[in-house]
Amino acid sequence: MSKWNSFNRREFLSTALGAAASFSVLPSGHRLLSELLEPQSKFAPFQFPDDFIWGAATAAYQIEGAWAEDGKGESIWDRFSHTPGRVKGAGTGDVACDSYHRYKEDVALLNALNLTSYRFSISWPRIQPDGSGAPNPKGLDYYKRLSDALLEAKIRPLCTLYHWDLPQKLEDAGGWPNRDLAARFTDYVDVTVRTLGDRVSHWCIFNEPWVFTFLGYGRGIHAPARENFAECMRATHVVNIAQGQAFRAIKAINSKLQVGTAFSMSNCEPATKSDADRQAADRAHAIGNVWFIHPALRGEYPKAFPGENPLGLMGVGVKSGDMDLCRAPLDFLGINYYRRQLISAVPPGSGEDATGVHNFDGHEGPLTDFAWEIWPDSFHDLVFRISREYKTTPLEITENGCSYLDCPDEHGRIPDERRVQFMRGYLHALGRAMLHGANVRAYHHWSLLDNFEWAEGYAQRFGLTYVDFRTQKRTIKDSGHWYAKLASTGSLT
Ligand code: FCB
């Protein structure tokens, strides 16, 4: 373990606070460590380890554009964004950041930011336009060129196989609630990794499985815009099976490839100290944070629903032998973290779902321009909790970021001081979690570029780099310069 600023981990654990923080003495719970820390120590200078990986993240549909080029098929996000009324301002990913043509410029940006890891995603309909069958060589070539450019720049490609852009043909055949999709997905993973596995050694199978099943099939505010809770729950099970099968397919190609998934997570904090709210917060954690981890690492679903035989009641559709299919000893867990959730108990069935949970945003901290609350302690507590629950699996922060609409000033500079403060807060929280024992090896900021923000279209800007969407000119924001310095020294003040 390399240099820590004030004291190393072993020394820390021998202090009173360290002892309280050690895994064995803390009960499962919320905000305990943050409550123990003095406010001034939250910003104590922190030195990240020398081998810590600094990166940025993007996703195919949000940046590539070229939506119908070189044989690419239609995805559910093409269909969704081309349907009037679905996306704010009628935004689409047709052009987005045009990264399909400008990827070299984007690799140069990563280089200028001193980053050593780039998390990007592969568009399934570029590889299999209809979702099955022979791969499209032009699609594969694009990702070969991109990966080669990254390797040339000494940047690790961290490639996500599914960041939400399902081929529309597969949605027409039933989408994720259809069990056949697990086999289709495994086939796509197999052809892709067979071609790229000689260059790309780190893979995320899915991006945020809870978000694309819940928002896409349950709430209908993301593609494919279905609103059916039973279908959503079935979809989650098919995704869990697909995760297990994809994991085995990748390992069969090369057992040395490192495979994980990027999970969306929120620290679930009980709204009051009542037992009912605490239990509801645990159920919210089960469904929202670890619903796709527990089956992979432990071969069972976590307890997310009150009552007897809850999985049967929820119609998840678990058949005999399924939980073995879901098993996948993931090499790392990716955490995408944006904000906490406050949780109160409601009678099952009367809340947003059958978990008997009502969740709402915290509003003690300041808000970003997307109105997401800033509460770095919750990041510390979540990372610490996950590292304790899945002790032996290393963590990578695969996304964390904020939307601010700062524009170029009269000199063309983008003074986004609020993003710098956001990053300082969350990275200090991460550093504290590491001091307390969390095994975190990487941080990827969302995002490298301002881009297409799903149903929000172009109304949000998450980039370290400002994109002028009329000209495609990229300009590194002040926060990007700040992050570049951190990435080169690892020294957080
Ligand atoms: C995450 C998504 C990512 C981006 C950020 C802001 O949920 O994974 O694509 O939209 O939110």
Coordinates of C-alpha atoms and ligand atoms in Angstrom, one line a residue:
M1 CA 0.0 0.0 0.0
S2 CA 1.5 3.3 -1.0
K3 CA 1.7 6.6 0.8
W4 CA -1.2 7.9 2.9
N5 CA -1.0 11.5 3.9
S6 CA -1.6 11.5 7.6
F7 CA -1.2 7.9 8.6
N8 CA -1.6 4.5 6.9
R9 CA -4.5 2.2 7.2
R10 CA -3.1 0.0 9.8
E11 CA -2.1 2.9 12.0
F12 CA -5.6 4.4 11.5
L13 CA -7.3 1.2 12.6
S14 CA -5.4 1.2 15.8
T15 CA -6.9 4.6 16.8
A16 CA -10.2 4.8 18.7
L17 CA -12.1 6.0 15.6
G18 CA -10.3 3.3 13.5
A19 CA -11.4 0.6 15.9
A20 CA -15.0 1.9 15.8
A21 CA -14.7 1.8 12.0
S22 CA -13.3 -1.7 11.7
F23 CA -15.6 -4.0 10.0
S24 CA -16.4 -6.2 12.9
V25 CA -17.7 -3.6 15.4
L26 CA -20.1 -1.5 13.3
P27 CA -23.6 -2.8 13.0
S28 CA -25.1 -2.5 9.6
G29 CA -26.6 1.0 9.5
H30 CA -26.4 4.4 8.2
R31 CA -24.2 7.5 8.6
L32 CA -22.4 6.1 11.6
L33 CA -18.9 6.9 10.5
S34 CA -19.8 10.3 9.2
E35 CA -21.4 11.2 12.4
L36 CA -18.2 10.2 14.2
L37 CA -16.0 12.5 12.2
E38 CA -15.3 16.1 13.1
P39 CA -16.3 18.4 10.2
Q40 CA -12.8 19.8 9.8
S41 CA -11.3 16.3 9.4
K42 CA -13.6 15.8 6.4
F43 CA -11.3 18.0 4.3
A44 CA -8.0 16.9 5.7
P45 CA -5.5 16.5 2.9
F46 CA -5.6 13.1 1.4
Q47 CA -3.1 11.2 -0.7
F48 CA -4.5 8.6 -3.0
P49 CA -2.4 5.5 -3.6
D50 CA 0.2 5.7 -6.4
D51 CA -1.6 3.0 -8.3
F52 CA -5.0 4.6 -8.0
I53 CA -6.8 4.8 -11.4
W54 CA -8.2 8.1 -12.5
G55 CA -10.7 8.0 -15.3
A56 CA -13.8 9.5 -17.0
A57 CA -16.9 7.7 -18.3
T58 CA -19.3 8.0 -21.3
A59 CA -21.8 5.8 -23.1
A60 CA -22.3 5.1 -26.7
Y61 CA -25.8 6.5 -27.2
Q62 CA -25.0 9.6 -25.3
I63 CA -21.9 10.6 -27.3
E64 CA -21.4 8.7 -30.6
G65 CA -24.1 10.0 -32.9
A66 CA -23.9 8.3 -36.4
W67 CA -27.1 6.6 -35.4
A68 CA -27.7 5.0 -38.7
E69 CA -24.2 4.8 -40.1
D70 CA -22.0 1.9 -41.2
G71 CA -24.8 -0.7 -40.9
K72 CA -25.9 0.2 -37.4
G73 CA -29.4 -1.0 -36.5
E74 CA -32.1 0.9 -34.6
S75 CA -32.0 0.8 -30.8
I76 CA -34.7 1.3 -28.3
W77 CA -33.2 4.7 -27.6
D78 CA -33.4 5.7 -31.3
R79 CA -37.0 4.8 -31.3
F80 CA -37.7 6.5 -28.0
S81 CA -36.0 9.8 -28.9
H82 CA -37.6 9.8 -32.3
T83 CA -41.0 9.6 -30.7
P84 CA -42.4 13.1 -30.2
G85 CA -42.8 14.1 -26.6
R86 CA -40.5 11.6 -25.0
V87 CA -37.3 13.7 -24.7
K88 CA -37.0 17.2 -23.4
G89 CA -36.5 19.7 -26.2
A90 CA -37.0 16.9 -28.8
G91 CA -33.3 16.0 -28.3
T92 CA -32.0 12.8 -29.9
G93 CA -28.7 10.9 -30.0
D94 CA -28.6 11.2 -33.8
V95 CA -25.5 13.4 -33.7
A96 CA -24.8 13.9 -30.0
C97 CA -21.1 14.7 -29.6
D98 CA -20.3 13.0 -32.9
S99 CA -17.7 10.9 -31.1
Y100 CA -18.0 8.2 -33.7
H101 CA -16.1 10.5 -36.0
R102 CA -14.2 12.5 -33.4
Y103 CA -13.0 9.7 -31.1
K104 CA -9.4 10.7 -31.7
E105 CA -10.1 14.1 -30.4
D106 CA -11.8 12.6 -27.4
V107 CA -8.8 10.4 -26.6
A108 CA -6.6 13.5 -26.9
L109 CA -8.9 15.1 -24.3
L110 CA -8.4 12.2 -21.9
N111 CA -4.7 12.5 -22.4
A112 CA -4.8 16.2 -21.7
L113 CA -6.7 15.4 -18.5
N114 CA -3.9 13.0 -17.4
L115 CA -6.5 10.2 -17.1
T116 CA -5.5 6.5 -17.2
S117 CA -8.8 4.9 -17.7
Y118 CA -11.7 5.5 -20.1
R119 CA -15.1 3.9 -19.5
F120 CA -17.1 3.8 -22.7
S121 CA -19.8 1.5 -24.0
I122 CA -20.4 -0.6 -27.0
S123 CA -23.6 -0.1 -29.0
W124 CA -25.1 -3.6 -29.4
P125 CA -26.9 -2.6 -32.6
R126 CA -23.6 -1.5 -34.2
I127 CA -22.4 -5.1 -33.7
Q128 CA -25.6 -7.0 -34.4
P129 CA -28.0 -4.6 -36.1
D130 CA -31.0 -6.8 -35.4
G131 CA -29.8 -8.2 -32.2
S132 CA -28.6 -11.6 -33.4
G133 CA -26.6 -13.3 -36.1
A134 CA -23.3 -12.5 -37.8
P135 CA -21.5 -9.4 -36.5
N136 CA -21.2 -6.2 -38.5
P137 CA -17.5 -5.8 -39.2
K138 CA -17.7 -2.0 -39.5
G139 CA -19.2 -1.8 -36.0
L140 CA -16.5 -4.0 -34.5
D141 CA -13.8 -2.0 -36.4
Y142 CA -14.9 1.2 -34.8
Y143 CA -14.3 -0.2 -31.3
K144 CA -11.0 -1.7 -32.3
R145 CA -9.9 1.7 -33.5
L146 CA -11.1 3.4 -30.4
S147 CA -9.4 0.8 -28.1
D148 CA -6.2 1.0 -30.1
A149 CA -6.1 4.7 -29.8
L150 CA -6.6 4.4 -26.0
L151 CA -3.9 1.8 -25.6
E152 CA -1.5 3.9 -27.7
A153 CA -2.2 6.8 -25.3
K154 CA -1.6 4.4 -22.3
I155 CA -5.2 4.7 -21.2
R156 CA -7.0 1.6 -20.0
P157 CA -10.1 0.8 -21.9
L158 CA -13.0 -0.1 -19.5
C159 CA -15.7 -1.3 -21.8
T160 CA -19.3 -1.6 -20.9
L161 CA -21.2 -4.1 -23.0
Y162 CA -24.7 -2.8 -22.4
H163 CA -25.4 0.9 -21.6
W164 CA -29.2 0.7 -22.4
D165 CA -29.3 0.7 -26.2
L166 CA -31.0 -2.6 -26.9
P167 CA -31.6 -3.4 -30.6
Q168 CA -35.2 -2.4 -31.3
K169 CA -35.8 -5.8 -32.9
L170 CA -35.2 -7.5 -29.6
E171 CA -37.6 -5.2 -27.8
D172 CA -40.2 -6.1 -30.5
A173 CA -39.6 -9.7 -29.5
G174 CA -40.4 -9.0 -25.9
G175 CA -37.4 -7.1 -24.6
W176 CA -35.8 -7.8 -21.2
P177 CA -38.9 -9.5 -19.7
N178 CA -38.5 -12.2 -22.3
R179 CA -36.1 -15.0 -21.0
D180 CA -34.8 -15.6 -24.5
L181 CA -32.9 -12.3 -24.2
A182 CA -30.4 -13.8 -21.8
A183 CA -29.2 -16.1 -24.6
R184 CA -29.2 -13.4 -27.2
F185 CA -27.2 -11.1 -25.0
T186 CA -24.7 -13.9 -24.2
D187 CA -24.2 -14.4 -27.9
Y188 CA -23.6 -10.7 -28.5
V189 CA -21.1 -10.7 -25.6
D190 CA -19.3 -13.7 -27.0
V191 CA -18.8 -12.2 -30.5
T192 CA -17.7 -8.9 -29.1
V193 CA -15.3 -10.1 -26.5
R194 CA -13.8 -12.7 -29.0
T195 CA -12.9 -9.7 -31.2
L196 CA -11.9 -7.1 -28.7
G197 CA -10.6 -9.3 -25.8
D198 CA -7.1 -9.1 -27.1
R199 CA -7.1 -5.3 -26.5
V200 CA -9.7 -4.7 -23.8
S201 CA -8.9 -6.5 -20.5
H202 CA -11.6 -4.8 -18.3
W203 CA -15.3 -5.3 -18.9
C204 CA -18.5 -4.1 -17.3
I205 CA -21.3 -6.4 -18.4
F206 CA -24.2 -4.0 -17.6
N207 CA -24.6 -0.3 -16.8
E208 CA -27.1 0.2 -14.0
P209 CA -29.4 -2.8 -14.4
W210 CA -31.8 -1.4 -11.9
V211 CA -32.2 1.9 -13.8
F212 CA -32.9 0.4 -17.2
T213 CA -35.3 -2.2 -15.9
F214 CA -37.1 0.1 -13.5
L215 CA -37.3 3.3 -15.5
G216 CA -37.7 1.5 -18.8
Y217 CA -40.2 -1.2 -17.9
G218 CA -41.7 -0.1 -14.6
R219 CA -42.0 3.7 -14.8
G220 CA -41.9 4.1 -18.6
I221 CA -39.8 7.3 -18.5
H222 CA -36.9 5.7 -20.3
A223 CA -36.9 3.5 -23.4
P224 CA -38.7 1.3 -24.1
A225 CA -41.4 3.3 -22.1
R226 CA -43.4 0.4 -20.6
E227 CA -45.2 0.9 -17.4
N228 CA -45.7 -2.5 -15.8
F229 CA -44.2 -3.4 -12.5
A230 CA -44.6 -7.2 -13.1
E231 CA -42.7 -7.0 -16.4
C232 CA -40.1 -4.9 -14.7
M233 CA -39.5 -7.5 -12.0
R234 CA -39.3 -10.3 -14.7
A235 CA -36.8 -8.2 -16.6
T236 CA -34.6 -7.9 -13.5
H237 CA -34.5 -11.7 -13.3
V238 CA -33.6 -12.1 -16.9
V239 CA -30.9 -9.5 -16.5
N240 CA -29.5 -11.4 -13.5
I241 CA -29.4 -14.6 -15.6
A242 CA -27.8 -12.8 -18.5
Q243 CA -25.2 -11.3 -16.2
G244 CA -24.2 -14.8 -15.0
Q245 CA -24.1 -16.3 -18.5
A246 CA -22.2 -13.3 -20.0
F247 CA -19.6 -13.6 -17.2
R248 CA -19.1 -17.3 -18.0
A249 CA -18.9 -16.5 -21.8
I250 CA -16.2 -13.9 -21.2
K251 CA -14.2 -16.1 -18.9
A252 CA -14.4 -19.0 -21.4
I253 CA -12.7 -16.7 -23.9
N254 CA -9.9 -15.7 -21.5
S255 CA -10.1 -16.4 -17.8
K256 CA -7.7 -13.4 -17.2
L257 CA -10.2 -10.8 -18.4
Q258 CA -11.5 -8.7 -15.5
V259 CA -15.3 -8.7 -15.4
G260 CA -17.7 -6.6 -13.3
T261 CA -20.9 -4.5 -13.7
A262 CA -21.5 -0.8 -13.0
F263 CA -24.4 -0.7 -10.4
S264 CA -26.4 2.4 -9.6
M265 CA -26.4 3.0 -5.9
S266 CA -27.8 5.5 -3.4
N267 CA -27.2 5.4 0.3
C268 CA -30.6 4.5 1.7
E269 CA -31.1 6.5 4.9
P270 CA -34.2 6.0 7.1
A271 CA -36.3 9.2 7.3
T272 CA -36.8 8.7 11.0
K273 CA -35.3 6.5 13.7
S274 CA -38.4 4.3 13.8
D275 CA -37.9 0.5 13.3
A276 CA -40.3 0.6 10.4
D277 CA -38.3 3.2 8.5
R278 CA -35.0 1.4 9.3
Q279 CA -36.4 -1.8 7.9
A280 CA -37.8 0.0 4.9
A281 CA -34.3 1.5 4.3
D282 CA -32.8 -2.0 4.3
R283 CA -35.4 -3.2 1.8
A284 CA -34.7 -0.1 -0.4
H285 CA -30.9 -1.0 -0.2
A286 CA -31.8 -4.6 -1.2
I287 CA -33.8 -3.7 -4.2
G288 CA -32.0 -0.5 -5.3
N289 CA -28.4 -1.3 -4.6
V290 CA -27.7 -5.1 -4.4
W291 CA -30.5 -6.8 -6.4
F292 CA -28.0 -7.6 -9.1
I293 CA -25.0 -8.3 -6.8
H294 CA -26.5 -10.8 -4.3
P295 CA -27.6 -13.3 -7.0
A296 CA -24.2 -13.1 -8.7
L297 CA -22.0 -13.4 -5.6
R298 CA -24.3 -15.3 -3.2
G299 CA -26.7 -17.1 -5.5
E300 CA -29.9 -15.7 -3.9
Y301 CA -32.0 -12.5 -4.0
P302 CA -31.7 -10.1 -1.1
K303 CA -34.8 -9.6 1.1
A304 CA -36.5 -6.7 -0.6
F305 CA -40.1 -7.5 -0.1
P306 CA -42.1 -8.0 3.1
G307 CA -44.1 -11.2 3.6
E308 CA -43.9 -14.9 2.8
N309 CA -42.6 -16.2 -0.5
P310 CA -42.1 -12.7 -1.8
L311 CA -40.3 -13.6 -5.0
G312 CA -43.2 -15.8 -6.1
L313 CA -45.7 -13.0 -5.3
M314 CA -43.7 -10.5 -7.2
G315 CA -43.7 -12.7 -10.3
V316 CA -40.0 -12.5 -10.6
G317 CA -40.2 -15.8 -12.4
V318 CA -37.4 -17.8 -10.7
K319 CA -37.3 -21.3 -12.0
S320 CA -35.5 -24.2 -10.5
G321 CA -31.8 -24.0 -11.3
D322 CA -32.0 -20.3 -12.1
M323 CA -30.0 -19.1 -9.2
D324 CA -27.0 -21.2 -10.3
L325 CA -27.3 -19.5 -13.7
C326 CA -27.2 -16.1 -12.0
R327 CA -24.0 -16.8 -10.0
A328 CA -20.9 -14.9 -11.2
P329 CA -17.9 -14.3 -9.0
L330 CA -17.5 -10.8 -10.4
D331 CA -13.9 -9.5 -10.3
F332 CA -14.9 -6.1 -9.3
L333 CA -18.0 -4.1 -8.4
G334 CA -18.6 -0.9 -10.2
I335 CA -20.4 1.8 -8.2
N336 CA -22.2 4.7 -10.0
Y337 CA -23.0 7.2 -7.3
Y338 CA -25.0 10.4 -7.6
R339 CA -27.2 11.0 -4.5
R340 CA -28.7 9.5 -1.4
Q341 CA -32.3 8.5 -0.9
L342 CA -34.4 9.1 2.3
I343 CA -36.7 6.2 3.0
S344 CA -39.9 5.8 4.9
A345 CA -42.1 2.8 5.3
V346 CA -45.5 2.6 3.7
P347 CA -48.0 -0.3 3.6
P348 CA -46.8 -2.7 0.9
G349 CA -48.6 -2.0 -2.4
S350 CA -49.4 1.6 -1.5
G351 CA -45.9 2.9 -2.4
E352 CA -44.2 3.2 -5.8
D353 CA -43.8 -0.6 -5.8
A354 CA -44.5 -3.6 -3.6
T355 CA -41.5 -3.2 -1.4
G356 CA -43.4 -1.1 1.1
V357 CA -41.0 1.7 0.6
H358 CA -41.4 5.4 -0.1
N359 CA -38.2 7.1 -1.2
F360 CA -37.6 10.8 -1.7
D361 CA -34.6 13.1 -2.2
G362 CA -32.8 14.6 0.7
H363 CA -32.9 18.4 0.8
E364 CA -30.4 19.4 3.5
G365 CA -27.5 19.9 1.1
P366 CA -27.3 22.3 -1.9
L367 CA -28.7 21.3 -5.2
T368 CA -27.0 20.9 -8.6
D369 CA -28.6 22.4 -11.7
F370 CA -30.4 19.0 -12.1
A371 CA -31.8 19.6 -8.6
W372 CA -29.9 16.6 -7.2
E373 CA -28.9 17.1 -3.6
I374 CA -25.1 17.2 -2.8
W375 CA -24.4 15.1 0.3
P376 CA -20.9 13.7 0.2
D377 CA -21.2 11.8 3.5
S378 CA -23.7 9.5 1.9
F379 CA -21.1 8.5 -0.6
H380 CA -18.7 7.6 2.1
D381 CA -21.3 5.6 4.0
L382 CA -22.4 3.7 0.9
V383 CA -18.9 2.8 -0.3
F384 CA -18.0 1.7 3.2
R385 CA -21.2 -0.4 3.5
I386 CA -20.7 -2.1 0.2
S387 CA -17.0 -2.8 0.9
R388 CA -18.1 -4.4 4.2
E389 CA -20.9 -6.5 2.7
Y390 CA -18.8 -7.8 -0.1
K391 CA -15.5 -7.8 1.6
T392 CA -13.3 -9.6 -0.9
T393 CA -14.4 -7.9 -4.1
P394 CA -12.5 -4.7 -5.1
L395 CA -14.5 -1.6 -6.0
E396 CA -14.3 0.8 -8.8
I397 CA -16.2 4.0 -8.9
T398 CA -17.5 3.8 -12.4
E399 CA -19.5 7.1 -12.3
N400 CA -19.9 10.1 -10.1
G401 CA -20.7 13.6 -11.2
C402 CA -23.0 16.6 -11.4
S403 CA -24.8 18.7 -13.9
Y404 CA -24.1 22.5 -14.0
L405 CA -25.0 24.7 -16.9
D406 CA -21.9 26.9 -16.8
C407 CA -21.1 28.4 -20.2
P408 CA -18.0 29.9 -21.7
D409 CA -17.3 33.5 -20.4
E410 CA -16.1 36.3 -22.7
H411 CA -12.6 34.7 -22.8
G412 CA -14.0 31.3 -23.7
R413 CA -13.2 29.9 -20.3
I414 CA -15.7 27.8 -18.4
P415 CA -15.5 28.7 -14.7
D416 CA -17.4 25.8 -13.1
E417 CA -16.3 26.3 -9.6
R418 CA -19.4 24.5 -8.3
R419 CA -18.2 21.3 -10.0
V420 CA -14.8 21.6 -8.4
Q421 CA -16.4 21.9 -5.0
F422 CA -18.7 18.9 -5.8
M423 CA -15.6 16.8 -6.7
R424 CA -13.7 17.9 -3.7
G425 CA -16.5 16.9 -1.4
Y426 CA -17.1 13.5 -3.0
L427 CA -13.5 12.6 -3.4
H428 CA -12.7 13.5 0.2
A429 CA -15.6 11.3 1.2
L430 CA -14.1 8.5 -1.0
G431 CA -10.7 9.0 0.6
R432 CA -12.2 8.7 4.0
A433 CA -14.0 5.4 3.0
M434 CA -10.6 4.1 1.9
L435 CA -8.9 5.2 5.1
H436 CA -11.7 3.2 6.9
G437 CA -10.8 0.1 4.9
A438 CA -12.7 0.2 1.7
N439 CA -10.8 -1.4 -1.2
V440 CA -11.4 1.1 -4.0
R441 CA -9.0 1.1 -6.9
A442 CA -10.5 3.6 -9.4
Y443 CA -12.6 6.7 -9.8
H444 CA -14.3 7.6 -13.1
H445 CA -15.9 11.0 -13.4
W446 CA -19.2 11.3 -15.3
S447 CA -18.6 12.6 -17.8
L448 CA -15.7 13.3 -20.1
L449 CA -18.1 15.4 -22.3
D450 CA -21.3 17.3 -22.0
N451 CA -23.7 14.9 -23.8
F452 CA -27.2 13.6 -24.4
E453 CA -28.7 13.1 -21.0
W454 CA -31.5 10.5 -21.8
A455 CA -35.0 11.9 -21.2
E456 CA -33.5 15.3 -20.3
G457 CA -32.0 15.6 -23.8
Y458 CA -29.4 18.4 -23.8
A459 CA -30.9 20.2 -20.9
Q460 CA -28.1 18.9 -18.5
R461 CA -24.3 19.3 -18.7
F462 CA -22.3 16.7 -16.8
G463 CA -19.0 17.2 -18.7
L464 CA -15.5 18.0 -17.6
T465 CA -15.4 19.3 -21.1
Y466 CA -17.8 21.8 -22.5
V467 CA -19.3 20.9 -25.9
D468 CA -20.7 23.5 -28.2
F469 CA -23.3 21.3 -30.0
R470 CA -23.6 23.7 -32.9
T471 CA -19.9 23.4 -33.8
Q472 CA -18.8 20.3 -31.8
K473 CA -16.0 22.4 -30.3
R474 CA -14.7 20.9 -27.1
T475 CA -13.3 23.1 -24.3
I476 CA -11.9 21.7 -21.0
K477 CA -13.8 23.4 -18.1
D478 CA -12.0 24.7 -15.0
S479 CA -13.1 21.5 -13.3
G480 CA -11.3 19.5 -15.9
H481 CA -8.1 21.4 -15.3
W482 CA -8.5 20.8 -11.6
Y483 CA -9.1 17.1 -12.1
A484 CA -6.1 16.8 -14.4
K485 CA -3.9 18.1 -11.6
L486 CA -5.4 15.7 -9.1
A487 CA -4.9 12.8 -11.5
S488 CA -1.3 13.6 -12.0
T489 CA -0.4 13.9 -8.2
G490 CA -3.1 11.9 -6.4
S491 CA -3.0 14.7 -3.8
L492 CA -6.4 16.0 -2.7
T493 CA -6.4 19.2 -0.6
Ligands
FCB1 C1 -26.4 7.5 -14.9 C2 -26.2 6.9 -16.2 C3 -25.4 7.8 -17.1 C4 -25.7 9.3 -17.0 C5 -25.7 9.7 -15.5 C6 -25.9 11.2 -15.3 O1 -27.5 7.0 -14.3 O2 -25.6 5.7 -16.1 O3 -25.5 7.3 -18.4 O4 -26.8 9.6 -17.6 O5 -26.6 8.9 -14.8

